[in-house]
PDB file of C-alpha atoms in Angstrom:
ATOM      1  CA  MET M   1      38.949  96.102  38.335  1.00 95.00           C
ATOM      2  CA  ARG M   2      37.010  99.373  38.371  1.00 98.00           C
ATOM      3  CA  ILE M   3      36.178 101.104  41.660  1.00 98.00           C
ATOM      4  CA  GLY M   4      33.723 103.991  41.908  1.00 98.00           C
ATOM      5  CA  ILE M   5      34.270 106.556  44.665  1.00 98.00           C
ATOM      6  CA  ILE M   6      31.113 108.393  45.735  1.00 98.00           C
ATOM      7  CA  ILE M   7      31.686 111.589  47.727  1.00 98.00           C
ATOM      8  CA  GLY M   8      28.605 112.095  49.872  1.00 97.00           C
ATOM      9  CA  SER M   9      29.264 115.612  51.132  1.00 96.00           C
ATOM     10  CA  GLN M  10      27.088 118.394  49.737  1.00 95.00           C
ATOM     11  CA  ARG M  11      29.905 120.917  50.147  1.00 94.00           C
ATOM     12  CA  LYS M  12      32.222 121.945  47.321  1.00 93.00           C
ATOM     13  CA  ASN M  13      35.924 121.329  48.038  1.00 91.00           C
ATOM     14  CA  SER M  14      34.973 119.192  51.021  1.00 96.00           C
ATOM     15  CA  GLN M  15      37.169 117.247  53.393  1.00 97.00           C
ATOM     16  CA  SER M  16      35.338 114.158  52.128  1.00 98.00           C
ATOM     17  CA  ALA M  17      36.554 114.892  48.600  1.00 97.00           C
ATOM     18  CA  LYS M  18      40.098 115.364  49.898  1.00 98.00           C
ATOM     19  CA  VAL M  19      40.003 111.901  51.451  1.00 98.00           C
ATOM     20  CA  GLY M  20      38.424 110.513  48.296  1.00 98.00           C
ATOM     21  CA  HIS M  21      41.314 111.769  46.168  1.00 98.00           C
ATOM     22  CA  PHE M  22      43.778 110.328  48.679  1.00 98.00           C
ATOM     23  CA  LEU M  23      42.092 106.909  48.525  1.00 98.00           C
ATOM     24  CA  ALA M  24      41.963 107.052  44.718  1.00 98.00           C
ATOM     25  CA  LYS M  25      45.704 107.684  44.658  1.00 97.00           C
ATOM     26  CA  LEU M  26      46.268 104.659  46.894  1.00 98.00           C
ATOM     27  CA  LEU M  27      43.946 102.490  44.795  1.00 97.00           C
ATOM     28  CA  ASN M  28      45.834 103.365  41.651  1.00 95.00           C
ATOM     29  CA  THR M  29      48.969 101.792  43.146  1.00 96.00           C
ATOM     30  CA  PHE M  30      47.251  98.393  42.965  1.00 97.00           C
ATOM     31  CA  GLU M  31      47.900  96.619  39.666  1.00 96.00           C
ATOM     32  CA  GLY M  32      44.963  96.594  37.268  1.00 96.00           C
ATOM     33  CA  VAL M  33      42.772  98.950  39.309  1.00 97.00           C
ATOM     34  CA  ASP M  34      41.018 101.919  37.724  1.00 96.00           C
ATOM     35  CA  THR M  35      38.934 104.520  39.580  1.00 98.00           C
ATOM     36  CA  TRP M  36      36.279 107.117  38.872  1.00 98.00           C
ATOM     37  CA  MET M  37      34.672 109.642  41.196  1.00 98.00           C
ATOM     38  CA  LEU M  38      31.257 111.219  41.685  1.00 98.00           C
ATOM     39  CA  ASP M  39      31.391 114.262  43.965  1.00 98.00           C
ATOM     40  CA  LEU M  40      27.848 115.140  45.021  1.00 97.00           C
ATOM     41  CA  GLY M  41      29.044 118.557  46.148  1.00 96.00           C
ATOM     42  CA  PHE M  42      29.912 119.495  42.566  1.00 95.00           C
ATOM     43  CA  ASP M  43      27.468 117.209  40.741  1.00 94.00           C
ATOM     44  CA  PRO M  44      24.311 117.012  42.871  1.00 94.00           C
ATOM     45  CA  LEU M  45      21.639 114.576  41.776  1.00 94.00           C
ATOM     46  CA  PRO M  46      17.954 115.514  41.649  1.00 92.00           C
ATOM     47  CA  LEU M  47      15.885 114.409  44.602  1.00 92.00           C
ATOM     48  CA  TRP M  48      13.990 111.213  44.013  1.00 91.00           C
ATOM     49  CA  ASP M  49      10.397 111.705  42.948  1.00 89.00           C
ATOM     50  CA  GLU M  50       7.804 109.716  41.046  1.00 85.00           C
ATOM     51  CA  SER M  51       9.022 110.973  37.671  1.00 85.00           C
ATOM     52  CA  ILE M  52      12.246 108.958  37.902  1.00 84.00           C
ATOM     53  CA  GLY M  53      12.673 106.694  34.914  1.00 77.00           C
ATOM     54  CA  THR M  54      10.933 109.124  32.584  1.00 79.00           C
ATOM     55  CA  GLU M  55      12.508 111.374  29.977  1.00 75.00           C
ATOM     56  CA  GLY M  56      12.227 114.413  32.216  1.00 80.00           C
ATOM     57  CA  GLU M  57      15.104 116.854  31.772  1.00 84.00           C
ATOM     58  CA  GLN M  58      16.166 116.504  35.415  1.00 85.00           C
ATOM     59  CA  TRP M  59      17.002 112.830  34.793  1.00 89.00           C
ATOM     60  CA  SER M  60      19.159 113.401  31.710  1.00 88.00           C
ATOM     61  CA  MET M  61      22.350 112.444  33.549  1.00 87.00           C
ATOM     62  CA  MET M  62      21.019 109.069  34.688  1.00 90.00           C
ATOM     63  CA  PRO M  63      21.953 106.910  31.664  1.00 91.00           C
ATOM     64  CA  GLY M  64      25.596 108.040  31.825  1.00 93.00           C
ATOM     65  CA  LEU M  65      25.786 107.495  35.572  1.00 94.00           C
ATOM     66  CA  LYS M  66      24.047 104.128  35.251  1.00 94.00           C
ATOM     67  CA  SER M  67      26.705 103.051  32.751  1.00 95.00           C
ATOM     68  CA  ARG M  68      29.512 104.006  35.133  1.00 97.00           C
ATOM     69  CA  LEU M  69      27.853 102.124  37.984  1.00 97.00           C
ATOM     70  CA  ASP M  70      27.196  99.077  35.810  1.00 96.00           C
ATOM     71  CA  GLN M  71      30.853  98.931  34.788  1.00 96.00           C
ATOM     72  CA  SER M  72      32.119  99.148  38.374  1.00 97.00           C
ATOM     73  CA  ASP M  73      33.284  96.133  40.360  1.00 97.00           C
ATOM     74  CA  GLY M  74      33.091  97.859  43.750  1.00 98.00           C
ATOM     75  CA  PHE M  75      32.572 101.170  45.491  1.00 98.00           C
ATOM     76  CA  ILE M  76      33.799 103.451  48.232  1.00 98.00           C
ATOM     77  CA  PHE M  77      31.175 105.674  49.859  1.00 98.00           C
ATOM     78  CA  ILE M  78      32.599 108.634  51.768  1.00 98.00           C
ATOM     79  CA  ALA M  79      30.343 110.614  54.072  1.00 97.00           C
ATOM     80  CA  PRO M  80      30.857 113.296  56.694  1.00 96.00           C
ATOM     81  CA  GLU M  81      28.991 112.942  59.970  1.00 95.00           C
ATOM     82  CA  TRP M  82      26.498 115.812  60.064  1.00 92.00           C
ATOM     83  CA  HIS M  83      24.504 115.926  63.307  1.00 91.00           C
ATOM     84  CA  GLY M  84      25.284 112.236  63.675  1.00 91.00           C
ATOM     85  CA  MET M  85      23.805 111.477  60.253  1.00 93.00           C
ATOM     86  CA  VAL M  86      24.717 110.742  56.648  1.00 95.00           C
ATOM     87  CA  PRO M  87      24.076 113.813  54.428  1.00 95.00           C
ATOM     88  CA  ALA M  88      20.812 113.861  52.496  1.00 95.00           C
ATOM     89  CA  ALA M  89      22.607 113.851  49.125  1.00 96.00           C
ATOM     90  CA  LEU M  90      24.040 110.406  49.778  1.00 96.00           C
ATOM     91  CA  LYS M  91      20.788 108.983  51.147  1.00 95.00           C
ATOM     92  CA  ASN M  92      19.113 110.271  47.987  1.00 95.00           C
ATOM     93  CA  PHE M  93      21.764 108.511  45.873  1.00 96.00           C
ATOM     94  CA  PHE M  94      20.707 105.153  47.324  1.00 95.00           C
ATOM     95  CA  LEU M  95      17.033 105.894  46.638  1.00 93.00           C
ATOM     96  CA  LEU M  96      17.796 106.387  42.940  1.00 92.00           C
ATOM     97  CA  TRP M  97      19.162 102.857  42.468  1.00 90.00           C
ATOM     98  CA  PRO M  98      16.752 100.476  44.183  1.00 80.00           C
ATOM     99  CA  ALA M  99      16.663  97.018  42.615  1.00 70.00           C
ATOM    100  CA  SER M 100      17.787  97.419  39.017  1.00 73.00           C
ATOM    101  CA  GLY M 101      21.248  95.950  39.544  1.00 84.00           C
ATOM    102  CA  GLU M 102      23.732  98.827  39.248  1.00 94.00           C
ATOM    103  CA  LEU M 103      25.015  98.310  42.798  1.00 96.00           C
ATOM    104  CA  ALA M 104      23.811  94.768  43.359  1.00 95.00           C
ATOM    105  CA  HIS M 105      26.172  92.120  44.711  1.00 96.00           C
ATOM    106  CA  LYS M 106      29.133  94.464  44.518  1.00 97.00           C
ATOM    107  CA  PRO M 107      31.395  95.187  47.501  1.00 98.00           C
ATOM    108  CA  ALA M 108      31.367  98.592  49.144  1.00 98.00           C
ATOM    109  CA  LEU M 109      33.682 100.231  51.635  1.00 98.00           C
ATOM    110  CA  ALA M 110      32.114 102.720  54.054  1.00 98.00           C
ATOM    111  CA  CYS M 111      34.325 105.671  54.978  1.00 98.00           C
ATOM    112  CA  ALA M 112      33.213 108.274  57.514  1.00 98.00           C
ATOM    113  CA  ILE M 113      34.666 111.755  57.923  1.00 97.00           C
ATOM    114  CA  SER M 114      34.893 113.604  61.237  1.00 96.00           C
ATOM    115  CA  ALA M 115      36.547 116.877  62.198  1.00 95.00           C
ATOM    116  CA  GLY M 116      36.857 115.453  65.709  1.00 95.00           C
ATOM    117  CA  ASP M 117      36.707 111.935  67.098  1.00 94.00           C
ATOM    118  CA  GLY M 118      33.263 110.975  65.742  1.00 94.00           C
ATOM    119  CA  GLY M 119      32.220 109.161  62.594  1.00 94.00           C
ATOM    120  CA  SER M 120      30.815 105.922  63.968  1.00 96.00           C
ATOM    121  CA  TYR M 121      27.172 106.946  63.487  1.00 96.00           C
ATOM    122  CA  VAL M 122      27.747 107.266  59.739  1.00 96.00           C
ATOM    123  CA  ILE M 123      29.115 103.746  59.518  1.00 97.00           C
ATOM    124  CA  SER M 124      26.161 102.355  61.472  1.00 97.00           C
ATOM    125  CA  GLU M 125      23.623 104.227  59.337  1.00 96.00           C
ATOM    126  CA  LEU M 126      25.154 103.099  56.051  1.00 96.00           C
ATOM    127  CA  ARG M 127      25.305  99.483  57.178  1.00 96.00           C
ATOM    128  CA  MET M 128      21.747  99.570  58.529  1.00 95.00           C
ATOM    129  CA  SER M 129      19.890 101.049  55.566  1.00 90.00           C
ATOM    130  CA  GLY M 130      22.229 101.771  52.658  1.00 90.00           C
ATOM    131  CA  TYR M 131      22.029  98.312  51.106  1.00 92.00           C
ATOM    132  CA  LYS M 132      18.458  97.042  51.339  1.00 89.00           C
ATOM    133  CA  ASN M 133      16.887  96.901  47.877  1.00 90.00           C
ATOM    134  CA  ASN M 134      19.984  97.828  45.894  1.00 93.00           C
ATOM    135  CA  ARG M 135      21.801  94.703  47.238  1.00 94.00           C
ATOM    136  CA  LEU M 136      25.061  96.551  47.870  1.00 96.00           C
ATOM    137  CA  CYS M 137      27.450  94.380  49.914  1.00 97.00           C
ATOM    138  CA  TRP M 138      29.263  96.294  52.663  1.00 98.00           C
ATOM    139  CA  ILE M 139      32.572  94.636  53.456  1.00 98.00           C
ATOM    140  CA  PRO M 140      33.277  93.966  57.155  1.00 97.00           C
ATOM    141  CA  GLU M 141      36.054  96.580  57.368  1.00 98.00           C
ATOM    142  CA  HIS M 142      35.468 100.331  57.240  1.00 98.00           C
ATOM    143  CA  LEU M 143      37.443 103.553  57.523  1.00 98.00           C
ATOM    144  CA  ILE M 144      36.886 106.579  59.744  1.00 98.00           C
ATOM    145  CA  ALA M 145      38.973 109.644  58.946  1.00 98.00           C
ATOM    146  CA  ARG M 146      39.015 111.284  62.372  1.00 97.00           C
ATOM    147  CA  ARG M 147      40.516 114.761  62.868  1.00 97.00           C
ATOM    148  CA  VAL M 148      40.412 114.918  59.105  1.00 97.00           C
ATOM    149  CA  ASN M 149      42.068 118.335  58.918  1.00 97.00           C
ATOM    150  CA  GLU M 150      45.283 116.654  60.117  1.00 97.00           C
ATOM    151  CA  ILE M 151      45.438 113.826  57.537  1.00 97.00           C
ATOM    152  CA  CYS M 152      45.300 113.209  53.783  1.00 97.00           C
ATOM    153  CA  ASN M 153      46.496 116.714  52.917  1.00 97.00           C
ATOM    154  CA  PRO M 154      48.554 116.923  49.712  1.00 94.00           C
ATOM    155  CA  GLU M 155      51.012 119.178  51.563  1.00 94.00           C
ATOM    156  CA  ASP M 156      52.889 116.972  54.031  1.00 92.00           C
ATOM    157  CA  HIS M 157      53.567 119.828  56.452  1.00 94.00           C
ATOM    158  CA  LYS M 158      49.793 120.136  57.063  1.00 95.00           C
ATOM    159  CA  ASN M 159      49.525 116.532  58.269  1.00 96.00           C
ATOM    160  CA  ASN M 160      49.975 115.108  61.714  1.00 96.00           C
ATOM    161  CA  LEU M 161      52.475 112.479  60.584  1.00 96.00           C
ATOM    162  CA  GLU M 162      51.479 109.864  63.155  1.00 97.00           C
ATOM    163  CA  ARG M 163      47.761 110.167  62.433  1.00 97.00           C
ATOM    164  CA  HIS M 164      48.334 110.334  58.681  1.00 97.00           C
ATOM    165  CA  ARG M 165      50.544 107.244  58.568  1.00 97.00           C
ATOM    166  CA  ALA M 166      48.142 105.262  60.734  1.00 98.00           C
ATOM    167  CA  PHE M 167      45.225 106.137  58.449  1.00 98.00           C
ATOM    168  CA  GLU M 168      47.266 105.373  55.330  1.00 98.00           C
ATOM    169  CA  GLU M 169      48.263 101.925  56.592  1.00 98.00           C
ATOM    170  CA  ARG M 170      44.701 101.081  57.577  1.00 98.00           C
ATOM    171  CA  ALA M 171      43.483 102.361  54.203  1.00 98.00           C
ATOM    172  CA  LYS M 172      45.949 100.237  52.228  1.00 98.00           C
ATOM    173  CA  TYR M 173      44.869  97.129  54.126  1.00 98.00           C
ATOM    174  CA  THR M 174      41.166  97.880  53.692  1.00 98.00           C
ATOM    175  CA  LEU M 175      41.484  98.736  49.997  1.00 98.00           C
ATOM    176  CA  GLY M 176      43.271  95.451  49.399  1.00 98.00           C
ATOM    177  CA  LEU M 177      40.305  93.654  50.952  1.00 98.00           C
ATOM    178  CA  LEU M 178      37.855  95.647  48.836  1.00 98.00           C
ATOM    179  CA  ILE M 179      39.680  94.586  45.675  1.00 98.00           C
ATOM    180  CA  SER M 180      39.683  90.951  46.785  1.00 98.00           C
ATOM    181  CA  TYR M 181      35.942  91.068  47.469  1.00 98.00           C
ATOM    182  CA  GLY M 182      35.466  92.687  44.067  1.00 97.00           C
ATOM    183  CA  ASN M 183      37.172  89.790  42.337  1.00 97.00           C
ATOM    184  CA  SER M 184      35.193  87.208  44.302  1.00 97.00           C
ATOM    185  CA  LEU M 185      31.762  88.777  43.850  1.00 97.00           C
ATOM    186  CA  ARG M 186      32.161  88.779  40.070  1.00 96.00           C
ATOM    187  CA  ASP M 187      31.569  85.025  40.318  1.00 95.00           C
ATOM    188  CA  VAL M 188      28.326  85.597  42.225  1.00 94.00           C
ATOM    189  CA  ARG M 189      27.035  88.029  39.596  1.00 94.00           C
ATOM    190  CA  SER M 190      27.898  85.694  36.739  1.00 94.00           C
ATOM    191  CA  SER M 191      26.554  82.552  38.436  1.00 95.00           C
ATOM    192  CA  GLY M 192      23.002  82.852  37.129  1.00 92.00           C
ATOM    193  CA  ILE M 193      21.434  82.475  40.574  1.00 94.00           C
ATOM    194  CA  ILE M 194      20.423  86.145  40.975  1.00 91.00           C
ATOM    195  CA  ASP M 195      16.728  86.814  40.311  1.00 91.00           C
ATOM    196  CA  HIS M 196      15.739  90.432  40.943  1.00 87.00           C
ATOM    197  CA  GLU M 197      12.537  90.124  38.899  1.00 87.00           C
ATOM    198  CA  ALA M 198      11.012  87.531  41.207  1.00 89.00           C
ATOM    199  CA  PHE M 199      12.534  89.064  44.350  1.00 88.00           C
ATOM    200  CA  PRO M 200      12.906  92.833  43.813  1.00 84.00           C
ATOM    201  CA  ASN M 201      12.689  93.759  47.525  1.00 84.00           C
TER     202      ASN M 201
END
């Protein structure tokens, strides 16, 4: 089982990345689970334009990233809530993988980041438009890391213990579900019933 963690913040050393590393550590406690991470703050992708799919220099990273996506059984998408929206870098990520299968029929966990008590707009936006032509399958559960400065810190003394433990317990439960969906959706992908050529959109 291979899970890709996509950090949607455009900031370097972001709170989103901190939570991503925390979730990766939890995932690695599950037997047989391997993780990889793409941090769009450190490794930004070029904005979609009509030259995608060509041998233009700006697309040189795409084959390697495609391979990592292809080999993944599920994903976690982590996004801060900026002005009530998902950051542009993550929206652009979805535009780059429309209907070619890298994300298709694979489970995804949405995780929002908020410095306060927000985060719900991010979840709604991802569920509404983040799946359409790429066929990503959002699982019913999600995570919102509220008051993120008080949780998921490597140094325990920086955490609000009650908030941190509550988030950790919810995360363990949700990650277990993600793994279960990952195992089940393998059967869908190998069933032979998927036809993206006839029905690309």
